[in-house]
């Protein structure tokens, strides 16, 4: 899922996001959503779907967009999240 979109950096309406969150919580708790928030930097007040569904979202982001470093490519992905070591 690309939110906000490219081009234009248009984000989903809050009502649509709320409906999606409720659907996942109530009917699809095992669904994994890959969410691309790369253009979030350009949308005031943007809230990532990963904030509402942290156990259901794999977040994609880009340092190059946020810091204005076009051409730079760097990626990372956690393999395990644990608390207390």
Coordinates of N, CA and C in Angstrom, one line a residue:
X1 N 0.8 -1.2 0.0 CA 0.0 0.0 0.0 C 0.9 1.2 0.0
X2 N 0.7 2.1 -0.9 CA 1.5 3.4 -1.0 C 0.6 4.5 -0.5
X3 N 1.0 5.0 0.6 CA 0.2 6.1 1.3 C 1.1 7.0 2.0
X4 N 1.3 8.2 1.6 CA 0.7 9.0 0.5 C 1.2 8.5 -0.8
X5 N 0.4 8.8 -1.8 CA 0.7 8.4 -3.2 C 1.8 9.2 -3.8
X6 N 2.3 8.7 -4.9 CA 3.3 9.4 -5.7 C 2.8 9.3 -7.2
X7 N 2.7 10.3 -8.0 CA 3.1 11.7 -7.6 C 1.9 12.3 -6.8
X8 N 2.2 13.5 -6.3 CA 1.1 14.3 -5.7 C 1.1 14.2 -4.1
X9 N 1.7 13.2 -3.5 CA 1.7 13.1 -2.1 C 0.3 13.2 -1.5
X10 N -0.7 12.6 -2.1 CA -2.1 12.7 -1.6 C -2.3 11.5 -0.6
X11 N -2.7 11.7 0.6 CA -2.9 10.7 1.6 C -4.3 10.2 1.6
X12 N -4.5 9.0 2.0 CA -5.8 8.4 2.2 C -6.6 9.3 3.1
X13 N -7.9 9.3 2.9 CA -8.8 10.1 3.9 C -8.8 9.3 5.2
X14 N -8.9 10.1 6.3 CA -8.9 9.5 7.6 C -10.0 8.5 7.8
X15 N -11.2 8.8 7.2 CA -12.3 7.8 7.3 C -11.9 6.5 6.7
X16 N -11.2 6.5 5.5 CA -10.8 5.3 4.9 C -9.8 4.5 5.7
X17 N -8.9 5.2 6.3 CA -7.9 4.6 7.1 C -8.5 3.9 8.3
X18 N -9.5 4.7 8.9 CA -10.2 4.1 10.1 C -11.0 2.8 9.7
X19 N -11.6 2.8 8.6 CA -12.4 1.6 8.1 C -11.4 0.4 7.9
X20 N -10.2 0.7 7.4 CA -9.2 -0.3 7.1 C -8.7 -0.9 8.5
X21 N -8.4 0.0 9.4 CA -7.9 -0.4 10.7 C -9.0 -1.3 11.4
X22 N -10.2 -0.9 11.4 CA -11.3 -1.6 12.0 C -11.5 -3.0 11.4
X23 N -11.4 -3.1 10.0 CA -11.5 -4.3 9.3 C -10.4 -5.3 9.7
X24 N -9.2 -4.8 9.8 CA -8.1 -5.7 10.2 C -8.2 -6.1 11.6
X25 N -8.6 -5.2 12.5 CA -8.7 -5.6 13.9 C -9.8 -6.6 14.2
X26 N -10.9 -6.4 13.5 CA -12.1 -7.3 13.8 C -12.2 -8.6 12.9
X27 N -11.7 -8.5 11.7 CA -11.9 -9.6 10.8 C -10.7 -10.3 10.2
X28 N -9.6 -9.5 10.2 CA -8.4 -10.0 9.5 C -7.1 -9.8 10.4
X29 N -7.1 -10.3 11.6 CA -6.0 -10.0 12.5 C -4.7 -10.6 12.1
X30 N -4.6 -11.5 11.2 CA -3.4 -12.1 10.7 C -2.9 -11.4 9.4
X31 N -3.6 -10.4 8.9 CA -3.2 -9.8 7.7 C -1.9 -9.0 7.9
X32 N -1.0 -9.1 6.9 CA 0.2 -8.3 6.9 C 0.1 -7.3 5.8
X33 N 0.2 -6.0 6.2 CA 0.2 -4.9 5.2 C 1.6 -4.3 5.0
X34 N 2.0 -4.3 3.8 CA 3.3 -3.6 3.5 C 2.9 -2.2 3.1
X35 N 3.3 -1.3 4.0 CA 2.9 0.1 3.7 C 4.2 1.0 3.4
X36 N 4.1 1.7 2.3 CA 5.2 2.5 1.8 C 4.8 4.0 2.2
X37 N 5.5 4.5 3.2 CA 5.2 5.8 3.7 C 6.2 6.9 3.2
X38 N 6.9 6.6 2.1 CA 8.1 7.4 1.7 C 7.7 8.8 1.5
X39 N 6.5 9.1 1.0 CA 6.1 10.5 0.7 C 5.4 11.2 1.9
X40 N 5.4 10.5 3.1 CA 4.7 11.1 4.3 C 5.4 12.4 4.7
X41 N 6.6 12.6 4.4 CA 7.4 13.8 4.7 C 6.7 15.0 4.1
X42 N 6.0 14.8 3.0 CA 5.4 16.0 2.3 C 3.9 16.2 2.6
X43 N 3.4 15.5 3.6 CA 2.0 15.6 4.0 C 1.9 16.1 5.5
X44 N 1.4 17.3 5.7 CA 1.3 17.8 7.1 C 0.3 16.9 7.9
X45 N 0.8 16.5 9.1 CA -0.1 15.8 10.0 C -0.3 14.3 9.6
X46 N 0.6 13.8 8.8 CA 0.4 12.4 8.3 C 0.6 11.4 9.5
X47 N -0.2 10.4 9.5 CA -0.1 9.3 10.5 C 0.0 8.0 9.8
X48 N 1.0 7.3 10.0 CA 1.3 6.0 9.4 C 0.3 5.0 9.8
X49 N -0.1 4.1 8.9 CA -0.9 3.0 9.2 C -0.2 2.1 10.3
X50 N 1.1 2.1 10.2 CA 1.9 1.3 11.2 C 1.7 1.8 12.6
X51 N 1.3 3.0 12.8 CA 1.1 3.5 14.2 C -0.2 2.9 14.7
X52 N -1.2 2.7 13.8 CA -2.5 2.1 14.3 C -2.5 0.6 14.3
X53 N -1.7 0.0 13.4 CA -1.6 -1.5 13.3 C -0.2 -2.0 13.4
X54 N 0.5 -1.8 14.5 CA 1.9 -2.1 14.5 C 2.2 -3.6 14.3
X55 N 1.3 -4.5 14.7 CA 1.6 -5.9 14.5 C 1.2 -6.4 13.1
X56 N 0.5 -5.5 12.4 CA 0.1 -5.9 11.0 C 0.8 -5.2 9.9
X57 N 1.7 -4.3 10.2 CA 2.3 -3.5 9.2 C 3.8 -3.7 9.1
X58 N 4.3 -3.8 7.9 CA 5.7 -3.8 7.6 C 5.9 -2.4 6.9
X59 N 6.7 -1.6 7.6 CA 6.8 -0.2 7.1 C 8.0 0.0 6.2
X60 N 7.8 0.6 5.0 CA 8.9 0.9 4.1 C 9.0 2.5 4.2
X61 N 10.3 2.9 4.2 CA 10.6 4.3 4.3 C 11.9 4.6 3.6
X62 N 12.2 5.8 3.4 CA 13.4 6.2 2.6 C 14.1 7.4 3.3
X63 N 15.4 7.2 3.6 CA 16.1 8.3 4.1 C 16.3 9.4 3.1
X64 N 16.5 9.0 1.8 CA 16.8 9.9 0.8 C 15.7 11.0 0.6
X65 N 14.4 10.6 0.7 CA 13.3 11.5 0.6 C 13.3 12.5 1.8
X66 N 13.4 11.9 3.0 CA 13.3 12.7 4.2 C 14.4 13.8 4.3
X67 N 15.6 13.4 3.9 CA 16.8 14.3 4.1 C 17.2 14.9 2.8
X68 N 16.4 14.7 1.7 CA 16.7 15.4 0.4 C 17.9 14.9 -0.2
X69 N 18.3 13.6 -0.1 CA 19.5 13.1 -0.7 C 19.1 12.2 -1.8
X70 N 18.7 12.8 -2.9 CA 18.3 11.9 -4.0 C 19.5 11.1 -4.6
X71 N 19.2 9.9 -4.9 CA 20.2 9.0 -5.4 C 20.8 8.2 -4.3
X72 N 20.7 8.5 -3.1 CA 21.2 7.7 -2.0 C 20.2 6.5 -1.8
X73 N 20.7 5.4 -1.6 CA 19.9 4.2 -1.3 C 20.4 3.5 0.0
X74 N 19.6 3.3 0.9 CA 20.0 2.6 2.1 C 18.7 2.0 2.7
X75 N 18.8 0.7 3.1 CA 17.6 0.1 3.6 C 17.9 -0.8 4.8
X76 N 16.9 -1.0 5.6 CA 17.1 -1.9 6.7 C 15.7 -2.5 7.1
X77 N 15.8 -3.6 7.7 CA 14.6 -4.3 8.2 C 14.9 -5.1 9.4
X78 N 14.1 -4.9 10.5 CA 14.4 -5.7 11.7 C 14.1 -7.2 11.5
X79 N 14.9 -8.0 12.0 CA 14.6 -9.4 11.9 C 13.8 -10.0 13.1
X80 N 14.0 -9.3 14.3 CA 13.3 -9.7 15.5 C 13.2 -8.5 16.4
X81 N 12.1 -8.3 17.0 CA 11.9 -7.2 18.0 C 11.6 -7.9 19.3
X82 N 12.5 -7.6 20.3 CA 12.3 -8.1 21.6 C 12.5 -7.0 22.7
X83 N 12.0 -7.3 23.8 CA 12.1 -6.3 24.9 C 13.1 -6.9 26.0
X84 N 13.9 -6.0 26.5 CA 14.7 -6.4 27.6 C 15.9 -7.3 27.2
X85 N 16.3 -7.2 26.0 CA 17.5 -7.9 25.6 C 17.3 -9.3 25.1

